[in-house]
């Protein structure tokens, strides 16, 4: 039996598939969020050094991990779109960017809220904080470039090139900032190297998995919108039951 | 008709761009004056205490150089794009990467090089020591080509877009941060009596790395923008 491996690489078929897949990611995400945050806030013990304020890491760490990971996935999709000229890959890259920027922002915001009671300052020019901020700038540059080019094909290709250049530059930026920081010797406080308590680990992993599933669900939802927007003039979009319904209501 | 060699093409593009710039000298001078003005604004903003100024001199000069080079970036391809020359250049049988490299070098000679040469005068305003001044010039000579090279990618990607000037800064500035860190860091190292070797080596490494990859990437960006 011949399998058409590329069947779902076409926006036409992927639109339906994505719609069916969203609940499978969205519901587990919601459930794991509740479980993870419940363990994090009510079950996990109070930290000996940082008291209650440490609990923000249950959101902060997953957000930071995903903000970096999403950039790599985005650049990967962008590269696929640029090399093989597949429309869906470019759409996926475009759909991932706002979520990545959101996580970078949450990571910075929650980090500032944690830093105030711990370090006594909202912002410290620590290597990680600085590189996270630059990562947010890279996301914003990507989104701005994509938004300012009218022709979607050119926008895809131009922003793909930017994402690839950015991903080559990310490690360079990270190490520059790290060395810059050690040269200046800022007032960084390192977290004590003790192993984490079991309940804390469970909470952290539950929220991480929840964020992960959320990223997948929201990206699929967004890519569906992008497909509809770009293919608005095609017959198959006009034949969709939800589109027909809306059109019928409008006319 | 004999085919142009790569070196011939490179020289031709550089000479042409320099000649065009010499016909419109105001553009080059604007960047330079902008640089001088931004650097001179800092003491007015933060106060005239000479100790503090001496400490922040390298950073101020480097940030101003970064901003000044952003200012001239949109001009790298826009005139050729507007009158159709760029399209003809891309149809040429020679390598587009070499042609782009020629344009980058010409751009650097018109924007980066003058900044590096005038920087010592500005450094004197901040009471920098002689070794620090020399290091500043050297880091600018090593670092500003990288700014032009990374900037070329941004300029090529934003070719013909409305609001391209602001957009190009938004895209390019985050990518230029390593150059800023080590450029200003080298001068700080001199003033605090440390060796500048590591900073200089890294700047040199950035330049070589950029030299190898950016002309090709900028050429690809031009192809995307022109299709």
Tab-separated table of C-alpha atoms in Angstrom:
chain	number	residue	atom	x	y	z
A	1	UNK	CA	0.000	0.000	0.000
A	2	UNK	CA	1.412	3.306	-1.001
A	3	UNK	CA	1.266	5.939	1.682
A	4	UNK	CA	1.242	9.558	0.615
A	5	UNK	CA	3.646	10.955	3.194
A	6	UNK	CA	3.042	14.503	2.118
A	7	UNK	CA	-0.720	14.424	2.248
A	8	UNK	CA	-0.889	16.705	5.279
A	9	UNK	CA	1.790	19.056	3.965
A	10	UNK	CA	-0.933	20.758	1.926
A	11	UNK	CA	-2.833	23.484	3.776
A	12	UNK	CA	-6.099	22.145	2.348
A	13	UNK	CA	-5.826	18.807	4.159
A	14	UNK	CA	-3.929	20.107	7.178
A	15	UNK	CA	-6.688	22.574	7.996
A	16	UNK	CA	-9.086	19.765	8.860
A	17	UNK	CA	-6.459	17.673	10.632
A	18	UNK	CA	-5.358	20.625	12.783
A	19	UNK	CA	-8.965	21.271	13.774
A	20	UNK	CA	-9.330	17.657	14.920
A	21	UNK	CA	-6.009	17.679	16.799
A	22	UNK	CA	-6.526	20.859	18.825
A	23	UNK	CA	-8.763	19.305	21.571
A	24	UNK	CA	-6.209	16.518	22.119
A	25	UNK	CA	-3.623	19.122	23.090
A	26	UNK	CA	-5.786	21.843	24.602
A	27	UNK	CA	-7.580	19.693	27.215
A	28	UNK	CA	-4.465	17.942	28.579
A	29	UNK	CA	-2.801	21.370	28.690
A	30	UNK	CA	-5.608	22.812	30.800
A	31	UNK	CA	-5.711	19.783	33.130
A	32	UNK	CA	-1.945	19.706	33.607
A	33	UNK	CA	-1.918	23.459	34.287
A	34	UNK	CA	-4.403	22.988	37.095
A	35	UNK	CA	-2.564	19.953	38.521
A	36	UNK	CA	0.866	21.566	38.254
A	37	UNK	CA	-0.214	24.868	39.782
A	38	UNK	CA	-2.142	23.076	42.550
A	39	UNK	CA	0.928	21.035	43.524
A	40	UNK	CA	3.094	24.115	43.156
A	41	UNK	CA	0.997	26.365	45.350
A	42	UNK	CA	-0.526	24.010	47.923
A	43	UNK	CA	1.489	20.790	48.108
A	44	UNK	CA	5.104	21.846	47.550
A	45	UNK	CA	6.748	22.866	50.839
A	46	UNK	CA	7.947	26.375	51.609
A	47	UNK	CA	11.561	26.929	50.595
A	48	UNK	CA	14.030	27.277	53.482
A	49	UNK	CA	15.924	30.196	51.938
A	50	UNK	CA	13.432	31.934	49.672
A	51	UNK	CA	10.194	31.247	51.623
A	52	UNK	CA	7.023	31.577	49.501
A	53	UNK	CA	8.413	33.782	46.765
A	54	UNK	CA	10.187	30.891	45.074
A	55	UNK	CA	6.858	29.493	43.874
A	56	UNK	CA	6.977	31.733	40.829
A	57	UNK	CA	9.578	29.409	39.289
A	58	UNK	CA	6.787	26.954	38.515
A	59	UNK	CA	5.727	29.376	35.809
A	60	UNK	CA	9.048	31.103	35.187
A	61	UNK	CA	11.205	28.095	34.305
A	62	UNK	CA	8.774	26.471	31.835
A	63	UNK	CA	8.219	29.844	30.150
A	64	UNK	CA	11.968	30.413	29.784
A	65	UNK	CA	12.616	26.924	28.415
A	66	UNK	CA	9.826	27.231	25.883
A	67	UNK	CA	10.747	30.750	24.795
A	68	UNK	CA	14.134	29.422	23.675
A	69	UNK	CA	12.836	26.147	22.310
A	70	UNK	CA	10.065	27.784	20.279
A	71	UNK	CA	12.634	30.017	18.557
A	72	UNK	CA	14.560	26.961	17.373
A	73	UNK	CA	11.386	25.238	16.160
A	74	UNK	CA	10.325	28.458	14.426
A	75	UNK	CA	13.691	28.811	12.703
A	76	UNK	CA	13.498	25.124	11.737
A	77	UNK	CA	10.093	25.541	10.123
A	78	UNK	CA	11.230	28.771	8.468
A	79	UNK	CA	14.273	26.974	7.023
A	80	UNK	CA	12.076	24.122	5.743
A	81	UNK	CA	9.807	26.650	4.093
A	82	UNK	CA	12.727	28.477	2.524
A	83	UNK	CA	14.538	25.366	1.271
A	84	UNK	CA	11.664	23.161	0.092
A	85	UNK	CA	9.246	25.980	-0.649
A	86	UNK	CA	6.468	24.361	1.370
A	87	UNK	CA	3.763	26.846	2.210
A	88	UNK	CA	2.636	25.116	5.372
A	89	UNK	CA	6.097	25.249	6.992
A	90	UNK	CA	6.226	29.006	6.556
A	91	UNK	CA	2.749	29.334	7.986
A	92	UNK	CA	3.802	27.264	11.009
A	93	UNK	CA	6.807	29.537	11.558
A	94	UNK	CA	4.563	32.571	11.386
A	95	UNK	CA	2.102	30.961	13.801
A	96	UNK	CA	4.813	30.114	16.351
A	97	UNK	CA	6.354	33.598	16.585
A	98	UNK	CA	3.729	35.356	18.760
A	99	UNK	CA	3.654	32.444	21.222
A	100	UNK	CA	7.434	32.480	21.524
A	101	UNK	CA	7.422	36.220	22.112
A	102	UNK	CA	4.694	35.780	24.717
A	103	UNK	CA	6.747	33.204	26.620
A	104	UNK	CA	9.862	35.374	26.466
A	105	UNK	CA	7.813	38.216	27.915
A	106	UNK	CA	6.285	36.020	30.659
A	107	UNK	CA	9.751	34.768	31.505
A	108	UNK	CA	11.100	38.321	31.876
A	109	UNK	CA	8.036	39.528	33.772
A	110	UNK	CA	7.949	36.640	36.237
A	111	UNK	CA	11.711	36.900	36.627
A	112	UNK	CA	11.362	40.563	37.592
A	113	UNK	CA	8.638	39.726	40.115
A	114	UNK	CA	10.918	37.087	41.623
A	115	UNK	CA	13.973	39.309	41.538
A	116	UNK	CA	12.435	42.115	43.591
A	117	UNK	CA	12.084	40.138	46.868
A	118	UNK	CA	15.172	37.965	46.207
A	119	UNK	CA	17.747	40.347	44.798
A	120	UNK	CA	16.095	43.566	45.927
A	121	UNK	CA	15.890	44.788	42.336
A	122	UNK	CA	13.390	44.367	39.517
A	123	UNK	CA	16.145	44.052	36.989
A	124	UNK	CA	19.744	42.886	37.231
A	125	UNK	CA	22.099	42.842	34.247
A	126	UNK	CA	22.588	39.158	34.649
A	127	UNK	CA	23.690	37.159	31.599
A	128	UNK	CA	20.505	35.104	31.431
A	129	UNK	CA	18.173	38.061	31.851
A	130	UNK	CA	19.996	40.016	29.189
A	131	UNK	CA	20.003	37.198	26.657
A	132	UNK	CA	16.313	36.550	27.301
A	133	UNK	CA	15.641	40.227	26.606
A	134	UNK	CA	17.607	40.035	23.353
A	135	UNK	CA	15.630	36.915	22.425
A	136	UNK	CA	12.436	38.939	22.878
A	137	UNK	CA	13.905	41.607	20.556
A	138	UNK	CA	14.653	38.935	17.952
A	139	UNK	CA	11.046	37.702	18.113
A	140	UNK	CA	9.749	41.253	17.761
A	141	UNK	CA	12.045	41.873	14.777
A	142	UNK	CA	10.770	38.706	13.112
A	143	UNK	CA	7.136	39.648	13.684
A	144	UNK	CA	7.723	43.255	12.556
A	145	UNK	CA	9.436	42.175	9.338
A	146	UNK	CA	6.704	39.678	8.533
A	147	UNK	CA	3.998	42.242	9.240
A	148	UNK	CA	5.507	44.984	7.100
A	149	UNK	CA	5.771	42.986	3.868
A	150	UNK	CA	2.509	42.897	1.947
A	151	UNK	CA	3.151	39.875	-0.255
A	152	UNK	CA	2.887	36.795	2.017
A	153	UNK	CA	5.335	34.723	-0.026
A	154	UNK	CA	8.033	37.376	0.161
A	155	UNK	CA	7.236	37.945	3.833
A	156	UNK	CA	7.699	34.227	4.510
A	157	UNK	CA	11.027	34.033	2.736
A	158	UNK	CA	12.459	37.277	4.112
A	159	UNK	CA	11.520	36.514	7.699
A	160	UNK	CA	12.747	32.933	7.292
A	161	UNK	CA	16.183	34.253	6.374
A	162	UNK	CA	16.081	36.554	9.394
A	163	UNK	CA	15.094	33.671	11.689
A	164	UNK	CA	17.987	31.554	10.395
A	165	UNK	CA	20.506	34.379	10.827
A	166	UNK	CA	19.055	34.938	14.294
A	167	UNK	CA	19.410	31.297	15.305
A	168	UNK	CA	23.067	31.298	14.207
A	169	UNK	CA	23.553	34.442	16.241
A	170	UNK	CA	21.770	33.297	19.411
A	171	UNK	CA	24.673	31.221	20.809
A	172	UNK	CA	27.129	34.025	19.951
A	173	UNK	CA	24.960	36.545	21.752
A	174	UNK	CA	24.529	34.225	24.717
A	175	UNK	CA	28.255	33.694	25.212
A	176	UNK	CA	29.101	37.365	24.605
A	177	UNK	CA	26.640	38.420	27.254
A	178	UNK	CA	27.948	35.754	29.623
A	179	UNK	CA	31.574	36.847	29.245
A	180	UNK	CA	30.593	40.508	29.414
A	181	UNK	CA	28.824	39.810	32.680
A	182	UNK	CA	31.729	37.925	34.242
A	183	UNK	CA	34.066	40.746	33.217
A	184	UNK	CA	31.838	43.246	34.981
A	185	UNK	CA	31.151	40.908	37.895
A	186	UNK	CA	27.591	41.882	38.642
A	187	UNK	CA	25.777	41.213	41.905
A	188	UNK	CA	24.320	37.883	40.827
A	189	UNK	CA	23.145	35.430	43.433
A	190	UNK	CA	23.329	31.848	42.312
A	191	UNK	CA	20.603	29.463	43.317
A	192	UNK	CA	21.880	26.997	45.902
A	193	UNK	CA	22.831	23.726	44.302
A	194	UNK	CA	20.591	21.527	46.412
A	195	UNK	CA	18.506	18.944	44.617
A	196	UNK	CA	14.849	19.786	44.254
A	197	UNK	CA	12.205	18.332	46.445
A	198	UNK	CA	9.921	15.754	44.777
A	199	UNK	CA	6.709	17.800	44.899
A	200	UNK	CA	8.527	20.776	43.411
A	201	UNK	CA	9.805	18.605	40.576
A	202	UNK	CA	6.321	17.244	39.906
A	203	UNK	CA	4.827	20.725	39.802
A	204	UNK	CA	7.554	22.000	37.509
A	205	UNK	CA	7.265	19.120	35.054
A	206	UNK	CA	3.470	19.289	35.037
A	207	UNK	CA	3.511	22.997	34.166
A	208	UNK	CA	6.268	22.458	31.606
A	209	UNK	CA	4.211	19.744	29.889
A	210	UNK	CA	1.135	21.975	30.091
A	211	UNK	CA	2.968	24.887	28.452
A	212	UNK	CA	4.298	22.565	25.797
A	213	UNK	CA	0.830	21.256	24.948
A	214	UNK	CA	-0.516	24.812	25.035
A	215	UNK	CA	2.081	25.876	22.468
A	216	UNK	CA	1.044	23.051	20.148
A	217	UNK	CA	-2.675	23.737	20.560
A	218	UNK	CA	-2.445	27.497	20.115
A	219	UNK	CA	-0.096	27.156	17.124
A	220	UNK	CA	-2.490	24.779	15.413
A	221	UNK	CA	-5.358	27.169	16.077
A	222	UNK	CA	-3.356	30.088	14.731
A	223	UNK	CA	-2.152	28.216	11.675
A	224	UNK	CA	-5.796	27.443	10.850
A	225	UNK	CA	-6.548	31.153	10.885
A	226	UNK	CA	-3.515	31.876	8.734
A	227	UNK	CA	-4.582	29.211	6.224
A	228	UNK	CA	-8.073	30.696	6.043
A	229	UNK	CA	-6.695	34.206	5.634
A	230	UNK	CA	-4.290	33.313	2.849
A	231	UNK	CA	-6.572	30.933	0.985
A	232	UNK	CA	-9.640	33.113	1.374
A	233	UNK	CA	-10.160	33.267	-2.390
A	234	UNK	CA	-10.029	29.526	-3.026
A	235	UNK	CA	-12.987	27.280	-3.649
A	236	UNK	CA	-12.258	24.797	-0.845
A	237	UNK	CA	-12.335	27.540	1.776
A	238	UNK	CA	-15.656	28.796	0.493
A	239	UNK	CA	-16.999	25.231	0.612
A	240	UNK	CA	-16.138	24.819	4.299
A	241	UNK	CA	-19.302	24.468	6.398
A	242	UNK	CA	-18.189	27.113	8.932
A	243	UNK	CA	-17.367	29.598	6.175
A	244	UNK	CA	-20.654	28.940	4.369
A	245	UNK	CA	-22.541	29.475	7.577
A	246	UNK	CA	-20.862	32.810	8.273
A	247	UNK	CA	-21.257	33.952	4.681
A	248	UNK	CA	-24.923	32.999	4.777
A	249	UNK	CA	-25.414	34.999	7.953
A	250	UNK	CA	-23.636	38.023	6.514
A	251	UNK	CA	-25.572	38.157	3.252
B	1	UNK	CA	33.548	40.330	-24.738
B	2	UNK	CA	35.894	39.230	-22.013
B	3	UNK	CA	34.447	38.099	-18.715
B	4	UNK	CA	35.233	40.195	-15.674
B	5	UNK	CA	37.320	38.487	-12.998
B	6	UNK	CA	36.014	38.398	-9.419
B	7	UNK	CA	38.626	40.871	-8.237
B	8	UNK	CA	37.836	43.077	-11.222
B	9	UNK	CA	34.149	42.998	-10.402
B	10	UNK	CA	34.828	43.725	-6.739
B	11	UNK	CA	37.050	46.700	-7.559
B	12	UNK	CA	34.588	48.005	-10.093
B	13	UNK	CA	31.681	47.976	-7.626
B	14	UNK	CA	33.723	49.621	-4.878
B	15	UNK	CA	35.001	52.354	-7.220
B	16	UNK	CA	31.538	52.981	-8.621
B	17	UNK	CA	29.901	53.283	-5.202
B	18	UNK	CA	32.646	55.577	-3.939
B	19	UNK	CA	32.350	57.742	-7.034
B	20	UNK	CA	28.582	57.994	-6.626
B	21	UNK	CA	29.016	58.927	-2.972
B	22	UNK	CA	31.576	61.600	-3.821
B	23	UNK	CA	29.025	63.200	-6.122
B	24	UNK	CA	26.665	63.520	-3.163
B	25	UNK	CA	28.988	64.244	-0.266
B	26	UNK	CA	26.220	65.506	2.007
B	27	UNK	CA	25.000	61.963	2.691
B	28	UNK	CA	28.354	60.870	4.046
B	29	UNK	CA	28.746	63.992	6.137
B	30	UNK	CA	25.273	63.638	7.662
B	31	UNK	CA	26.197	60.300	9.220
B	32	UNK	CA	29.415	61.722	10.579
B	33	UNK	CA	27.744	64.795	12.039
B	34	UNK	CA	25.055	62.623	13.591
B	35	UNK	CA	27.776	60.555	15.271
B	36	UNK	CA	29.547	63.633	16.639
B	37	UNK	CA	26.272	65.113	17.864
B	38	UNK	CA	25.060	61.997	19.671
B	39	UNK	CA	28.394	61.605	21.464
B	40	UNK	CA	28.402	65.288	22.443
B	41	UNK	CA	24.860	65.055	23.819
B	42	UNK	CA	25.808	62.542	26.491
B	43	UNK	CA	27.772	64.900	28.769
B	44	UNK	CA	24.870	67.339	28.542
B	45	UNK	CA	22.517	64.601	29.638
B	46	UNK	CA	24.483	62.991	32.444
B	47	UNK	CA	26.513	65.929	33.738
B	48	UNK	CA	30.070	67.118	33.248
B	49	UNK	CA	31.854	65.122	36.027
B	50	UNK	CA	35.018	64.040	34.254
B	51	UNK	CA	35.473	60.813	36.247
B	52	UNK	CA	32.108	59.503	35.237
B	53	UNK	CA	32.562	60.616	31.626
B	54	UNK	CA	35.895	58.824	31.406
B	55	UNK	CA	34.234	55.625	32.626
B	56	UNK	CA	31.415	55.702	30.120
B	57	UNK	CA	33.367	57.084	27.148
B	58	UNK	CA	33.926	53.787	25.323
B	59	UNK	CA	30.322	52.723	25.673
B	60	UNK	CA	28.984	56.075	24.541
B	61	UNK	CA	31.217	56.202	21.454
B	62	UNK	CA	30.367	52.616	20.546
B	63	UNK	CA	26.610	53.019	20.940
B	64	UNK	CA	26.752	56.242	18.905
B	65	UNK	CA	28.758	54.442	16.198
B	66	UNK	CA	26.154	51.669	16.164
B	67	UNK	CA	23.311	54.175	15.750
B	68	UNK	CA	25.179	56.172	13.112
B	69	UNK	CA	25.838	53.078	11.029
B	70	UNK	CA	22.144	52.144	11.263
B	71	UNK	CA	21.320	55.580	9.892
B	72	UNK	CA	23.195	55.006	6.652
B	73	UNK	CA	22.105	51.394	6.112
B	74	UNK	CA	18.931	51.963	4.093
B	75	UNK	CA	21.050	53.812	1.522
B	76	UNK	CA	23.170	50.749	0.761
B	77	UNK	CA	20.827	49.338	-1.886
B	78	UNK	CA	17.923	51.780	-2.130
B	79	UNK	CA	19.257	54.124	-4.835
B	80	UNK	CA	20.255	51.220	-7.085
B	81	UNK	CA	16.907	49.585	-6.407
B	82	UNK	CA	14.971	52.739	-7.264
B	83	UNK	CA	16.614	53.316	-10.660
B	84	UNK	CA	16.748	49.666	-11.687
B	85	UNK	CA	20.525	49.291	-11.540
B	86	UNK	CA	20.225	46.557	-8.952
B	87	UNK	CA	18.083	44.457	-11.233
B	88	UNK	CA	20.696	44.707	-13.977
B	89	UNK	CA	23.432	43.805	-11.491
B	90	UNK	CA	21.543	40.685	-10.485
B	91	UNK	CA	21.189	39.646	-14.117
B	92	UNK	CA	24.967	39.840	-14.535
B	93	UNK	CA	26.755	36.502	-14.941
B	94	UNK	CA	29.189	37.262	-12.106
B	95	UNK	CA	28.705	36.211	-8.513
B	96	UNK	CA	26.137	38.309	-6.693
B	97	UNK	CA	27.894	37.625	-3.372
B	98	UNK	CA	31.083	39.314	-4.585
B	99	UNK	CA	29.075	42.243	-5.864
B	100	UNK	CA	27.338	42.578	-2.503
B	101	UNK	CA	30.702	42.357	-0.760
B	102	UNK	CA	31.898	45.249	-2.930
B	103	UNK	CA	28.898	47.317	-1.917
B	104	UNK	CA	29.474	46.443	1.741
B	105	UNK	CA	33.124	47.498	1.583
B	106	UNK	CA	32.203	50.762	-0.135
B	107	UNK	CA	29.523	51.371	2.478
B	108	UNK	CA	32.025	50.730	5.266
B	109	UNK	CA	34.562	53.134	3.730
B	110	UNK	CA	31.871	55.809	3.697
B	111	UNK	CA	30.286	55.174	7.091
B	112	UNK	CA	32.473	53.044	9.375
B	113	UNK	CA	35.922	54.302	8.450
B	114	UNK	CA	35.185	58.041	8.976
B	115	UNK	CA	33.665	57.225	12.369
B	116	UNK	CA	36.785	55.343	13.427
B	117	UNK	CA	39.005	58.194	12.282
B	118	UNK	CA	37.090	60.923	14.076
B	119	UNK	CA	36.532	58.893	17.257
B	120	UNK	CA	39.824	59.981	18.959
B	121	UNK	CA	38.722	63.609	18.811
B	122	UNK	CA	35.494	62.695	20.550
B	123	UNK	CA	37.406	60.549	23.023
B	124	UNK	CA	39.371	63.644	24.038
B	125	UNK	CA	36.087	65.301	25.005
B	126	UNK	CA	35.725	62.495	27.521
B	127	UNK	CA	39.321	62.776	28.738
B	128	UNK	CA	40.324	59.302	27.573
B	129	UNK	CA	43.971	58.286	27.967
B	130	UNK	CA	46.209	57.789	24.921
B	131	UNK	CA	46.260	53.951	25.058
B	132	UNK	CA	42.490	53.914	25.457
B	133	UNK	CA	42.130	56.170	22.407
B	134	UNK	CA	44.288	53.886	20.288
B	135	UNK	CA	42.316	50.856	21.412
B	136	UNK	CA	39.068	52.647	20.619
B	137	UNK	CA	40.183	53.371	17.061
B	138	UNK	CA	41.403	49.810	16.617
B	139	UNK	CA	38.165	48.269	17.909
B	140	UNK	CA	36.139	50.569	15.669
B	141	UNK	CA	38.258	49.553	12.683
B	142	UNK	CA	37.651	45.886	13.485
B	143	UNK	CA	34.038	46.222	14.563
B	144	UNK	CA	32.387	48.649	12.138
B	145	UNK	CA	32.901	46.322	9.129
B	146	UNK	CA	30.822	43.722	10.996
B	147	UNK	CA	28.089	46.317	11.486
B	148	UNK	CA	28.096	47.051	7.748
B	149	UNK	CA	28.045	43.341	6.906
B	150	UNK	CA	25.199	42.389	9.248
B	151	UNK	CA	23.467	45.594	8.253
B	152	UNK	CA	23.620	44.593	4.600
B	153	UNK	CA	21.369	41.610	5.356
B	154	UNK	CA	18.853	43.865	7.067
B	155	UNK	CA	19.037	46.468	4.290
B	156	UNK	CA	18.494	43.787	1.651
B	157	UNK	CA	15.534	42.248	3.493
B	158	UNK	CA	13.758	45.579	3.977
B	159	UNK	CA	14.391	46.818	0.441
B	160	UNK	CA	11.476	48.839	-0.886
B	161	UNK	CA	9.330	48.504	2.236
B	162	UNK	CA	7.570	51.467	3.766
B	163	UNK	CA	9.161	52.414	7.066
B	164	UNK	CA	12.220	50.435	6.051
B	165	UNK	CA	14.588	52.751	7.888
B	166	UNK	CA	13.204	52.048	11.352
B	167	UNK	CA	12.589	48.405	10.587
B	168	UNK	CA	16.186	47.795	9.563
B	169	UNK	CA	17.397	49.073	12.941
B	170	UNK	CA	14.908	46.836	14.716
B	171	UNK	CA	16.219	43.794	12.849
B	172	UNK	CA	19.924	44.553	12.940
B	173	UNK	CA	20.555	46.074	16.373
B	174	UNK	CA	19.992	42.877	18.414
B	175	UNK	CA	22.338	40.989	16.083
B	176	UNK	CA	25.068	43.606	16.606
B	177	UNK	CA	25.156	43.285	20.386
B	178	UNK	CA	28.240	40.996	20.532
B	179	UNK	CA	30.263	43.559	18.571
B	180	UNK	CA	29.188	46.314	20.948
B	181	UNK	CA	30.074	44.227	24.002
B	182	UNK	CA	33.582	43.353	22.905
B	183	UNK	CA	34.297	46.671	21.217
B	184	UNK	CA	33.504	48.689	24.318
B	185	UNK	CA	34.914	45.910	26.512
B	186	UNK	CA	38.363	46.159	24.924
B	187	UNK	CA	38.614	49.848	25.794
B	188	UNK	CA	37.471	49.158	29.353
B	189	UNK	CA	40.099	46.433	29.612
B	190	UNK	CA	42.837	48.914	28.680
B	191	UNK	CA	41.721	51.506	31.192
B	192	UNK	CA	41.594	48.906	33.968
B	193	UNK	CA	45.051	47.603	33.037
B	194	UNK	CA	44.004	44.230	31.624
B	195	UNK	CA	45.027	42.641	28.364
B	196	UNK	CA	42.938	43.501	25.313
B	197	UNK	CA	44.016	40.364	23.461
B	198	UNK	CA	40.845	38.357	24.165
B	199	UNK	CA	38.475	41.149	23.152
B	200	UNK	CA	40.472	41.937	20.027
B	201	UNK	CA	40.684	38.276	19.017
B	202	UNK	CA	36.947	37.883	19.384
B	203	UNK	CA	36.276	41.029	17.358
B	204	UNK	CA	38.612	39.730	14.669
B	205	UNK	CA	36.848	36.375	14.754
B	206	UNK	CA	33.459	38.065	14.338
B	207	UNK	CA	34.779	39.988	11.372
B	208	UNK	CA	36.143	36.902	9.619
B	209	UNK	CA	33.008	34.899	10.384
B	210	UNK	CA	30.825	37.691	9.028
B	211	UNK	CA	33.097	38.124	6.007
B	212	UNK	CA	32.587	34.503	5.024
B	213	UNK	CA	28.829	34.257	5.476
B	214	UNK	CA	27.144	37.647	5.285
B	215	UNK	CA	27.780	38.481	1.587
B	216	UNK	CA	26.140	35.201	0.621
B	217	UNK	CA	23.199	35.678	2.992
B	218	UNK	CA	22.730	39.299	1.896
B	219	UNK	CA	22.768	38.149	-1.743
B	220	UNK	CA	20.036	35.616	-0.938
B	221	UNK	CA	18.084	38.351	0.841
B	222	UNK	CA	18.366	40.557	-2.263
B	223	UNK	CA	17.057	37.711	-4.421
B	224	UNK	CA	14.070	37.314	-2.083
B	225	UNK	CA	13.345	41.036	-2.144
B	226	UNK	CA	13.701	41.423	-5.894
B	227	UNK	CA	11.656	38.518	-7.188
